[in-house]
Tab-separated table of C-alpha atoms and ligand atoms in Angstrom:
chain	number	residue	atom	x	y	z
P	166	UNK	CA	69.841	123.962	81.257
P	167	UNK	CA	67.568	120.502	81.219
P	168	UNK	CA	69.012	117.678	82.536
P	169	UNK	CA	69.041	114.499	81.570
P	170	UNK	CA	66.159	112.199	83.193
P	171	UNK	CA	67.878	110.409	85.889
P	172	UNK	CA	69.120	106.665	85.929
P	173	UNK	CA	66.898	104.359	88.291
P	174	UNK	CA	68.410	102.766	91.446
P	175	UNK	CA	68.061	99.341	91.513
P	176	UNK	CA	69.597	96.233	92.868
P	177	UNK	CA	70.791	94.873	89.499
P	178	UNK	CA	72.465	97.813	88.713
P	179	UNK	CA	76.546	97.213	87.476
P	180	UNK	CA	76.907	100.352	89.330
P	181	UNK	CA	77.443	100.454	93.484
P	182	UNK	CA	76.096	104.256	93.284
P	183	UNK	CA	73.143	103.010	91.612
P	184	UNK	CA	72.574	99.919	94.074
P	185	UNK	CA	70.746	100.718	97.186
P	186	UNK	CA	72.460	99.158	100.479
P	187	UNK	CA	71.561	98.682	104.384
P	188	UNK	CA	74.219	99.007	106.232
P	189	UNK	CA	73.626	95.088	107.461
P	190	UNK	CA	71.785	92.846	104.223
P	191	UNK	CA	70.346	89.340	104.933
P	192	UNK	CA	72.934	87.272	103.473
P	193	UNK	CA	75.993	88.690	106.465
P	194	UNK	CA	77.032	85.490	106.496
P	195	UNK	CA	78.065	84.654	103.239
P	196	UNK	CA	79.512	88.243	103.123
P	197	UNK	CA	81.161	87.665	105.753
P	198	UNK	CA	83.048	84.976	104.836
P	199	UNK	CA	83.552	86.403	101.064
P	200	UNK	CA	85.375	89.334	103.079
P	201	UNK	CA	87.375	86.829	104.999
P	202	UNK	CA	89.121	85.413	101.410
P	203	UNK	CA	89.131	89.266	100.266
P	204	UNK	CA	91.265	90.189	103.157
P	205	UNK	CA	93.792	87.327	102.615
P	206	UNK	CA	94.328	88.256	98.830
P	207	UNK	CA	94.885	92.024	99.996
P	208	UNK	CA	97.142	91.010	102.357
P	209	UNK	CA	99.053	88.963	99.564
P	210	UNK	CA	98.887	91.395	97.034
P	211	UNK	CA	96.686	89.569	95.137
P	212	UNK	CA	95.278	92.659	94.220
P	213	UNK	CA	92.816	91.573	91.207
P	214	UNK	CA	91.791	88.833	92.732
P	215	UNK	CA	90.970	91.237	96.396
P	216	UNK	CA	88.836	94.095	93.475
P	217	UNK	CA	86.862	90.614	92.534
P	218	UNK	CA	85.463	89.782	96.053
P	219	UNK	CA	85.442	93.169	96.685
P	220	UNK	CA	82.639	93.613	93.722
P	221	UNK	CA	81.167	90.596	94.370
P	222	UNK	CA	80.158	91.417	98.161
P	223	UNK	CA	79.454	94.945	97.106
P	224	UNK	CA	76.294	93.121	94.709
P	225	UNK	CA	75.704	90.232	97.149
P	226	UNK	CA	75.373	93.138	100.227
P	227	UNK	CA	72.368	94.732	97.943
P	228	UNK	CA	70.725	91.902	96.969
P	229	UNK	CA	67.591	92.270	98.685
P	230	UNK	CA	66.800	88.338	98.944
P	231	UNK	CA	68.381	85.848	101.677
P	232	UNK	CA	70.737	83.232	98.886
P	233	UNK	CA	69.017	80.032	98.524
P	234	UNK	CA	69.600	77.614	95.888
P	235	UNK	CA	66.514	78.116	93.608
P	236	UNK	CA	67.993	81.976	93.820
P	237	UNK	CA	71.235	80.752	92.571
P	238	UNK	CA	70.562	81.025	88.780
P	239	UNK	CA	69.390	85.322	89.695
P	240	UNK	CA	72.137	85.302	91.632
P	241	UNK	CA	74.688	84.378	88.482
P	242	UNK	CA	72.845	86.637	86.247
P	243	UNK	CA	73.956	89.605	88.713
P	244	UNK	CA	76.856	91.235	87.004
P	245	UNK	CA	80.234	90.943	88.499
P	246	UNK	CA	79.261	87.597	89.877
P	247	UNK	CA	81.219	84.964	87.519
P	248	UNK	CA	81.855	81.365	87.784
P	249	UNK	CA	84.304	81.061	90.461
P	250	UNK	CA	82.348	83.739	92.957
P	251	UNK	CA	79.226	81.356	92.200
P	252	UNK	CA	81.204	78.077	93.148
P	253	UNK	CA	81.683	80.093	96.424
P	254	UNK	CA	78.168	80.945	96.631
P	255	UNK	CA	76.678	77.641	96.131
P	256	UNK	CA	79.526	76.030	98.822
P	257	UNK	CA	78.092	78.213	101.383
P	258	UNK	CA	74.625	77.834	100.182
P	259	UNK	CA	74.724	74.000	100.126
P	260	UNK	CA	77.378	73.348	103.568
P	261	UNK	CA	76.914	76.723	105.455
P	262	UNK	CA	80.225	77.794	104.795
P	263	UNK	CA	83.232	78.222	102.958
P	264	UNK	CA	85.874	75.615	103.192
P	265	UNK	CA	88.952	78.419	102.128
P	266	UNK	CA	87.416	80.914	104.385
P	267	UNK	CA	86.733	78.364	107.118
P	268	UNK	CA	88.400	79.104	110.698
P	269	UNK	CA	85.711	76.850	112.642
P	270	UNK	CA	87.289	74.240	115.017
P	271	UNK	CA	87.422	70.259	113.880
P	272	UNK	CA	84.531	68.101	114.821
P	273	UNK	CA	84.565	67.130	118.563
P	274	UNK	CA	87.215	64.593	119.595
P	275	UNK	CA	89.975	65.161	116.561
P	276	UNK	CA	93.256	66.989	117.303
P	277	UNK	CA	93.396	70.150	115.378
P	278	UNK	CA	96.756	69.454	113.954
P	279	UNK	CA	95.969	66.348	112.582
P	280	UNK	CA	92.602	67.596	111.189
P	281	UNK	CA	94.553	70.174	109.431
P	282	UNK	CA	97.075	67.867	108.128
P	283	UNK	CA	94.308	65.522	106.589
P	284	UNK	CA	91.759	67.425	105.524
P	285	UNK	CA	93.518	70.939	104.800
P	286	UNK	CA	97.370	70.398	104.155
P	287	UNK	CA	97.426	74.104	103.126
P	288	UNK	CA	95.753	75.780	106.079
P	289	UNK	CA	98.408	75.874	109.109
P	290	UNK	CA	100.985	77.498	107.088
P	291	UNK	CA	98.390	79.672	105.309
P	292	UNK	CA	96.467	80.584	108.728
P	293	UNK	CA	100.235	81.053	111.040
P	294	UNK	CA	101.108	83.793	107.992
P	295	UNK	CA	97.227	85.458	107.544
P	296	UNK	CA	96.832	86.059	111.695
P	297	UNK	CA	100.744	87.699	111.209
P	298	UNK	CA	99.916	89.787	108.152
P	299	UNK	CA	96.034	91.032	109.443
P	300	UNK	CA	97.891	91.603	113.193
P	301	UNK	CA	100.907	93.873	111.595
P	302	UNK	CA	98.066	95.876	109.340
P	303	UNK	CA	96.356	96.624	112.660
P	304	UNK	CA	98.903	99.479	113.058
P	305	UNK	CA	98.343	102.149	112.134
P	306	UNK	CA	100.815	103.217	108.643
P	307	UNK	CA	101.633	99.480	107.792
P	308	UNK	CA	100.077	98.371	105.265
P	309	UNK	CA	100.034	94.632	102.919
P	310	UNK	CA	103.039	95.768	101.109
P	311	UNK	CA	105.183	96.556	104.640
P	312	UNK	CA	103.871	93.678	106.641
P	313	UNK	CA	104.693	91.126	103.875
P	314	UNK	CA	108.398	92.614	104.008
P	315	UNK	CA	108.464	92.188	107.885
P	316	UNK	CA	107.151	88.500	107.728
P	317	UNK	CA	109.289	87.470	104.309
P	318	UNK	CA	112.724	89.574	104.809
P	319	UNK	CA	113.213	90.161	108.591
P	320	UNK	CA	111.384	87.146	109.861
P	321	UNK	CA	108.821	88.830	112.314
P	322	UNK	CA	105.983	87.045	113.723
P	323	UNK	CA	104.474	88.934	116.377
P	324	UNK	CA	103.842	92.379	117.733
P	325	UNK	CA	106.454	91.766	119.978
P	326	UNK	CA	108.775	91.154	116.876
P	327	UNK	CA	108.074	94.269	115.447
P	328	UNK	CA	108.267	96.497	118.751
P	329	UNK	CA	111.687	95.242	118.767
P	330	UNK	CA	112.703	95.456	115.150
P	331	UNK	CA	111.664	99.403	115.463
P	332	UNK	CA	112.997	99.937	118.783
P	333	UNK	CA	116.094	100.027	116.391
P	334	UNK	CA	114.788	100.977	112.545
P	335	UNK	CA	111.767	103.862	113.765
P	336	UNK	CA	113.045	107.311	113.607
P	337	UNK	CA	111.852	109.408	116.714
P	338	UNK	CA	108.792	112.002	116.019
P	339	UNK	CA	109.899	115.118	115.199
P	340	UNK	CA	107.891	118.347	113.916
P	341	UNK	CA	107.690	118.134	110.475
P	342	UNK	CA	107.784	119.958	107.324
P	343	UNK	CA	104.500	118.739	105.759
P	344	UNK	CA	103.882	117.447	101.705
P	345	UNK	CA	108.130	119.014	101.168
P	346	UNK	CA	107.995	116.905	98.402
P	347	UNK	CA	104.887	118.555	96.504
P	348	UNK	CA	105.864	121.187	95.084
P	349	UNK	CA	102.646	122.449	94.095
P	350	UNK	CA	101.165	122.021	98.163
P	351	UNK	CA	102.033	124.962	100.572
P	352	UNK	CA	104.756	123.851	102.658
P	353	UNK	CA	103.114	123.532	105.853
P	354	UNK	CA	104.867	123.507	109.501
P	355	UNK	CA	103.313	121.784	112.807
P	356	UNK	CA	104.635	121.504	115.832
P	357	UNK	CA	102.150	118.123	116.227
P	358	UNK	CA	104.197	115.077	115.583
P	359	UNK	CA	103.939	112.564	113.020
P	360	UNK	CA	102.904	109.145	114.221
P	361	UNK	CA	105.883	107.483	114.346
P	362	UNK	CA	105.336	103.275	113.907
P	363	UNK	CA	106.596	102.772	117.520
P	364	UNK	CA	103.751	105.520	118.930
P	365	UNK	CA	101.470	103.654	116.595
P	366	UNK	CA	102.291	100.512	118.034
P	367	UNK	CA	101.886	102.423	121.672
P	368	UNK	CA	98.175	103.715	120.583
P	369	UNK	CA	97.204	100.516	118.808
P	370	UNK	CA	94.956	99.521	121.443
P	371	UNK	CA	93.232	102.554	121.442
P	372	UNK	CA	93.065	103.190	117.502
P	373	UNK	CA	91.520	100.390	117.398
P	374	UNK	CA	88.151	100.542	119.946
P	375	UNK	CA	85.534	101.212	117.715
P	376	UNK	CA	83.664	104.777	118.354
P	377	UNK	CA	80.179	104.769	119.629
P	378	UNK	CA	77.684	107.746	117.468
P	379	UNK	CA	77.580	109.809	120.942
P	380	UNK	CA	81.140	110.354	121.119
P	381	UNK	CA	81.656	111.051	117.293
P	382	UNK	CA	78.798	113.809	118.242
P	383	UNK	CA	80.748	114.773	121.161
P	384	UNK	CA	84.002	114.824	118.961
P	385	UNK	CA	82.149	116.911	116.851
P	386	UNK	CA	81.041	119.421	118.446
P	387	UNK	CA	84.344	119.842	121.017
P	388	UNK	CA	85.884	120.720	117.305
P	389	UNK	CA	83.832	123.089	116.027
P	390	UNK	CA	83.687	124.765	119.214
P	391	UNK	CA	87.495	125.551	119.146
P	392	UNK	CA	87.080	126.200	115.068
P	393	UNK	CA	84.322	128.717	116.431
P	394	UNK	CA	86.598	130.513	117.911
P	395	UNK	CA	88.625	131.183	115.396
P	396	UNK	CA	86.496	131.610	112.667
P	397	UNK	CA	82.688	132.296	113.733
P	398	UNK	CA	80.281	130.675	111.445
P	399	UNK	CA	81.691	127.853	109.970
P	400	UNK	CA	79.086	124.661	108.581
P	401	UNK	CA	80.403	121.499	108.981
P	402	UNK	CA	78.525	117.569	108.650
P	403	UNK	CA	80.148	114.139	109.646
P	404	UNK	CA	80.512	112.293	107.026
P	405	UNK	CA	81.908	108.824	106.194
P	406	UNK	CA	80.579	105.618	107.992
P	407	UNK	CA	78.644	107.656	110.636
P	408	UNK	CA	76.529	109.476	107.970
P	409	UNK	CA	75.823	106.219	106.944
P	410	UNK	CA	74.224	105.013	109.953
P	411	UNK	CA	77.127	103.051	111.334
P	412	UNK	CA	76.368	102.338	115.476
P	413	UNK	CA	79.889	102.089	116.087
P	414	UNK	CA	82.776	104.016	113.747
P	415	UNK	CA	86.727	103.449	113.322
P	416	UNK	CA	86.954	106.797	112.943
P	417	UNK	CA	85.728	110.644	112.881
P	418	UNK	CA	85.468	112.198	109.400
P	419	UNK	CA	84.234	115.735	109.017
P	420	UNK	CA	83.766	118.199	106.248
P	421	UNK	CA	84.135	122.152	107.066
P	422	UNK	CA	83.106	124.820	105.069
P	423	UNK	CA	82.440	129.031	105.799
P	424	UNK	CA	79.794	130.155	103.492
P	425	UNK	CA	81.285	133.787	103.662
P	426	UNK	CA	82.982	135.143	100.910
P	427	UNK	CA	85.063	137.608	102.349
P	428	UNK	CA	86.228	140.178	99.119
P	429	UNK	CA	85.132	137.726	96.920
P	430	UNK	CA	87.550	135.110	98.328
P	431	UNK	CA	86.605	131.962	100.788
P	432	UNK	CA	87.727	131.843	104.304
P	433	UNK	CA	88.059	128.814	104.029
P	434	UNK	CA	92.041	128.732	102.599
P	435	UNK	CA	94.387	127.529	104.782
P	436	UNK	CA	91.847	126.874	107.777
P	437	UNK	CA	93.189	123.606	108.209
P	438	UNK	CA	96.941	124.553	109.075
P	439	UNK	CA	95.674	127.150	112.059
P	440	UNK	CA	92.915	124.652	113.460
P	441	UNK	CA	95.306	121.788	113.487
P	442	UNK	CA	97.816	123.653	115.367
P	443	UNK	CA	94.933	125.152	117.677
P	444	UNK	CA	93.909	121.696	118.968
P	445	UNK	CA	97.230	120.284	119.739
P	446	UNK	CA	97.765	123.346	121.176
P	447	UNK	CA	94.684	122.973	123.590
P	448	UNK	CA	95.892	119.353	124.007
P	449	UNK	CA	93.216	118.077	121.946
P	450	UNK	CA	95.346	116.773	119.063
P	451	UNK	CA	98.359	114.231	119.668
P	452	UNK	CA	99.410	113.725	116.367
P	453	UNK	CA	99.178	114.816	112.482
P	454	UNK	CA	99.725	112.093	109.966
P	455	UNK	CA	99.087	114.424	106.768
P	456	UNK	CA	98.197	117.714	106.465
P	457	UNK	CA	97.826	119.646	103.249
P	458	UNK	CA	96.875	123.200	101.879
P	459	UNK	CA	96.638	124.133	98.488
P	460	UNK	CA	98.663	127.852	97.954
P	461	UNK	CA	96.937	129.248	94.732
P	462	UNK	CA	97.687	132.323	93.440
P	463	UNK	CA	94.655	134.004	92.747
P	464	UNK	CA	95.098	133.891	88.901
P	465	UNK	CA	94.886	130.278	89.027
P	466	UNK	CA	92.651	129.792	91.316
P	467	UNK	CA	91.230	126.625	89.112
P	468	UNK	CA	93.890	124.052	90.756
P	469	UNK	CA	91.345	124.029	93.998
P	470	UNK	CA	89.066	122.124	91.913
P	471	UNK	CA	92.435	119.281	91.718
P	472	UNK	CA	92.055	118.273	95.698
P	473	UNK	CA	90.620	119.770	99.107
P	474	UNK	CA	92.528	120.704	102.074
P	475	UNK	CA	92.657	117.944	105.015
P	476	UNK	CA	94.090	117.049	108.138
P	477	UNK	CA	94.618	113.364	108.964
P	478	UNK	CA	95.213	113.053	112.764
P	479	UNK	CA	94.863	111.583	116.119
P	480	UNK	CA	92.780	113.304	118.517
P	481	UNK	CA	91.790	112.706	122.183
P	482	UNK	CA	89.178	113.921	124.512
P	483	UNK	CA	89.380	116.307	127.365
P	484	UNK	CA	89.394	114.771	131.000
P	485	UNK	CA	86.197	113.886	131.895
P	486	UNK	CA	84.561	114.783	128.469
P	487	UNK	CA	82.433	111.351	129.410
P	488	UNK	CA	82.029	111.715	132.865
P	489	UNK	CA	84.332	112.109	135.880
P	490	UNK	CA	87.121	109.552	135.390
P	491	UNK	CA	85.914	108.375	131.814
P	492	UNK	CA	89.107	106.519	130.239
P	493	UNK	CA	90.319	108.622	127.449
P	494	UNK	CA	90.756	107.062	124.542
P	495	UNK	CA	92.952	108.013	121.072
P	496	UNK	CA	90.672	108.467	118.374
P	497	UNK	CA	91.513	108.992	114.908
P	498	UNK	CA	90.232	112.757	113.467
P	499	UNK	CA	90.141	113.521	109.684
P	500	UNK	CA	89.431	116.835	108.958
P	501	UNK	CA	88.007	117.722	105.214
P	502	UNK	CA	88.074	121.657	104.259
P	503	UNK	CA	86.323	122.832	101.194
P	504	UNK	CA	85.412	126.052	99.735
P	505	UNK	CA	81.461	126.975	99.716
P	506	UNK	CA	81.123	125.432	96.106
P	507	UNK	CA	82.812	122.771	96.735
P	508	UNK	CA	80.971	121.834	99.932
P	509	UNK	CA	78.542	119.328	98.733
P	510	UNK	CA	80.659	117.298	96.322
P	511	UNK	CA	83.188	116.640	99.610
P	512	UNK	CA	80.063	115.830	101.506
P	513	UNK	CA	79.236	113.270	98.548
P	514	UNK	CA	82.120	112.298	98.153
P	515	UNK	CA	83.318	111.242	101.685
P	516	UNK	CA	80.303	109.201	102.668
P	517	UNK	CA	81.286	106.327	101.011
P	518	UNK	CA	81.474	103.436	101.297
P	519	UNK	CA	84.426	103.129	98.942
P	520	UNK	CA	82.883	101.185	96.876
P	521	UNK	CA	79.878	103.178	96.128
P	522	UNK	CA	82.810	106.307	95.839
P	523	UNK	CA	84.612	104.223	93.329
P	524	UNK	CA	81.608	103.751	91.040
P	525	UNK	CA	80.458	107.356	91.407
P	526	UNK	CA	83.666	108.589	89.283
P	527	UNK	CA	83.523	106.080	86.953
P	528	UNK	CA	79.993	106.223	86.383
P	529	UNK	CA	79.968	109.816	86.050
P	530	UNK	CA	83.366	109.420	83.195
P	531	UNK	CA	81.475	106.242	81.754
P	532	UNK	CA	78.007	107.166	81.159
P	533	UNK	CA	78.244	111.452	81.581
P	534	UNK	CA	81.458	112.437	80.313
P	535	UNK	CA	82.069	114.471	83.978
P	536	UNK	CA	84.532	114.285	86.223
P	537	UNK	CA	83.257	114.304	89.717
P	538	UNK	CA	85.482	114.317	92.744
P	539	UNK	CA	85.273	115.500	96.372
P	540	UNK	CA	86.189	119.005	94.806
P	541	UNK	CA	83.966	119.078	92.310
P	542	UNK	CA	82.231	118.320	89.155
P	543	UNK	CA	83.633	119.244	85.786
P	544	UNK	CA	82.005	118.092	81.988
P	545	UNK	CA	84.542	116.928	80.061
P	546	UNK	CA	83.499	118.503	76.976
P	547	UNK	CA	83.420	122.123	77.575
P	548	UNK	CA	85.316	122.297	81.150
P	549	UNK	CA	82.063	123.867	82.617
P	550	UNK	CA	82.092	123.580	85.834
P	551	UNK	CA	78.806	122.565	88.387
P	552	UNK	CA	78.102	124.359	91.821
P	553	UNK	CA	75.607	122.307	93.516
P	554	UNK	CA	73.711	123.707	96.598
P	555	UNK	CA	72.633	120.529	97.684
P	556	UNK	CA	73.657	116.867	97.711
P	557	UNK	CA	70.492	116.230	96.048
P	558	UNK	CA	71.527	118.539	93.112
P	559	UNK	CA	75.266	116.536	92.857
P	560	UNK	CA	73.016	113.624	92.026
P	561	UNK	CA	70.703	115.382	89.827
P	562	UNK	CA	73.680	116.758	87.748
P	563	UNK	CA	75.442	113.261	87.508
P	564	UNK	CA	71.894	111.564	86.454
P	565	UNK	CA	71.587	109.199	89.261
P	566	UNK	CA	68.485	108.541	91.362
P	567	UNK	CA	68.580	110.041	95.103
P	568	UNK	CA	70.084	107.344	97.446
P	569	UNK	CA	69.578	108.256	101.027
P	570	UNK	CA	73.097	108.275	102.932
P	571	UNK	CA	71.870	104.856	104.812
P	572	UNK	CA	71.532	102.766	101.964
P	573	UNK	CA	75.378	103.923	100.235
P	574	UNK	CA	76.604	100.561	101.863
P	575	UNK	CA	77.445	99.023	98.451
T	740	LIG	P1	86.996	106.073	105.981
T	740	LIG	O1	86.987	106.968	107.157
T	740	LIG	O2	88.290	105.375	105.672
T	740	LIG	O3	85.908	104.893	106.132
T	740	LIG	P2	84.395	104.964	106.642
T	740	LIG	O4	84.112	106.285	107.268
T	740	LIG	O5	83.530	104.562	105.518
T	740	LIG	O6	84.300	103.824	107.757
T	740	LIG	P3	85.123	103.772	109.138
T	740	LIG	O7	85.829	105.058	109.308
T	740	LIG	O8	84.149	103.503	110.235
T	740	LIG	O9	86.086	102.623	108.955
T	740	LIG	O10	86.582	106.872	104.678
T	740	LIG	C1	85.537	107.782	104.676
T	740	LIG	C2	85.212	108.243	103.296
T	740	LIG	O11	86.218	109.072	102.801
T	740	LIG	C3	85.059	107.137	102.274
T	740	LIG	O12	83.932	107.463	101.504
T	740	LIG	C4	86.267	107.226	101.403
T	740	LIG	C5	86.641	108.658	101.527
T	740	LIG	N1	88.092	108.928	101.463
T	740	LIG	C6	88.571	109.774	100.468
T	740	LIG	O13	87.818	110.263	99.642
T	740	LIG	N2	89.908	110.054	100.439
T	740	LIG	C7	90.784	109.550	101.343
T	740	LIG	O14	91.988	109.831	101.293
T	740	LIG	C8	90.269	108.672	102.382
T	740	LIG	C9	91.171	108.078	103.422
T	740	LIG	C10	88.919	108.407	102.388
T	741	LIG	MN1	85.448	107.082	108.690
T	742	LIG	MN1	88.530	108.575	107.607
């Protein structure tokens, strides 16, 4: 079957898998700051509002020029860049920054408060609530919704608050009957615990130390080790920011795959469940926030196509993985299992960045009529189903131009 001649990647492009992006652009400041506003409307629920900086920094982070004013007028002809993002723009480009994103102290000899009073009445009650909300969303399982309620409802401020609100509301960890409310998903049972808020708040710290590429590696291969010795000849890539060239990560994502059918069936089913339980048996894993495994019965063995096995957890080193006396340090572990056809759309589809994920489904429902996620692609049409051998065949099928791994920053 021919297909289609392939869509060109360019910056201009509506689409963020269309828009080659380094992973740092020369306009980081005025990104920066753009991401600054787009974090307070998330954390408000301003959700619209959040998608429209989100877009907007997505184009600004590929535009290959540094902003200047006599760019301004390219810059507005960029789609997803409307009036009010340009009003941003053209602050930043004309003063340096942004006055709503602003967090710079007051000129030399003026008292904060009173520069705050005069010049932004809004900003210490907006400020006090945005360090609360960001500081609660630094735990792990609270998110915008669940810190607002903390702050508006019971009143907390700090991470002291909240210790001591779920010192009394947390239920302790307890082994746990995974996804019992899919009925669809295999029940699955772990003895690993699920990370309770008051562990998370105990691992915060930790969670939060960004992970240098040598210890992802290391991570790596310490897991396929153990996975070797269950199952011999397993293929796995890191995927996510680390694929993307990221120096330091937030955390470890990794696809697995056996290429061996065994009877015409993967090996690949239910992997997940026994490695899981394998590494916090070896010590290796602390705790398992998800874990889910598709059971298919053969004659319907289409509904593996719907979503791929993972394991979202919290791992941690062995002693002296780093060296004698190396700290050890909590590091969060997610865990991607997919069948040999399905390898290459997981890989694809959990590099990111979100963004550029985003786009990739809707460009491929939009302007292909296919359905691609991690599992797979599917035309719309017929139902026929693609098998790609390569991640340069998932974007020959969806009619996109090859964008190296690096440049999916968008
Ligand atoms: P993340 O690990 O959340 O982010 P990242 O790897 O880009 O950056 P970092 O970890 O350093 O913060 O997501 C990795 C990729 O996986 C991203 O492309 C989005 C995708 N993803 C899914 O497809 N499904 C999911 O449930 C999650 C959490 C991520
Ligand atoms: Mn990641
Ligand atoms: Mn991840």
């Amino acid at each position: 079957e021919q297909l289609a001649e392939p869509a060109k990647a360019h910056y201009t492009s509506r689409y963020a898998c269309l828009r080659p992006c380094p992973m740092v652009c020369p306009n980081q400041g005025l990104v920066q700051q753009l991401g600054v506003i787009r974090r307070s409307r998330e954390l408000e629920g301003k959700d619209t509002s959040a998608l429209s900086y989100e877009r907007a920094i997505s184009i600004i982070k590929a535009y290959p020029h540094t902003i200047t004013s006599w760019r301004l007028t390219e810059v507005s002809n960029l789609s997803g860049i409307g009036e009010k993002m340009l009003s941003k723009i053209t602050e930043y480009v004309t003063h340096g920054k942004i006055r709503e994103s602003r967090s710079s102290p007051p000129p030399h000899g003026y008292s904060l408060f009173l520069f705050n009073l005069f010049f932004h009445p809004e900003t210490i009650a907006a400020s006090a609530r945005f360090k609360s909300l960001s500081e609660f969303t630094t735990i792990y399982g609270i998110g915008a919704t669940t810190a607002r309620k903390l702050f508006d409802s019971f009143g907390l401020r700090t991470l002291d608050d909240l210790k001591e609100h779920y010192a009394s509301h947390d239920p302790p960890p307890h082994p746990y009957w995974h996804n019992r409310n899919h009925s669809e998903e295999r029940r699955i049972m772990t003895p690993a615990p699920v990370l309770s808020i008051m562990a998370a708040l105990d691992l915060r710290d930790d969670l939060n130390e960004k992970i240098p590429r040598a210890e992802v590696d290391l991570m790596h291969d310490i897991v396929m080790g153990e996975l070797g010795k269950l199952r011999p000849g397993c293929l796995s890539t890191v995927v996510g920011g680390y694929r993307r060239g990221k120096t330091e990560s937030n955390d470890v994502d990794i696809v697995i795959t056996h290429p061996t059918l065994v009877s015409g069936s993967d090996q690949v089913k239910g992997l997940g469940e026994v490695l899981v339980n394998r590494l916090y048996e070896a010590g290796l894993i602390t705790h398992v926030m998800h874990l889910s495994g598709f059971h298919t019965p053969d004659a319907l063995r289409t509904s593996h196509w719907d979503t791929l096995e993972k394991a979202l957890t919290v791992f941690i080193l062995p002693p002296d993985a780093l060296g004698v006396g190396s700290p050890r340090i909590h590091r969060r572990l997610d865990l991607i299992f997919a069948a040999p056809e399905a390898y290459w759309t997981a890989i694809t589809g959990w590099t990111g960045s979100k963004h550029f994920e985003r786009d990739l489904r809707l460009w491929a429902k939009v302007e292909r009529g296919m359905k691609f996620d991690s599992s797979g692609i599917t035309r719309r049409r017929d139902s026929k189903q693609y098998f790609p051998r390569s991640e340069q065949e998932v974007f020959d099928i969806l009619g996109l131009e090859w964008i190296d791994p690096t440049m999916r920053n968008a």
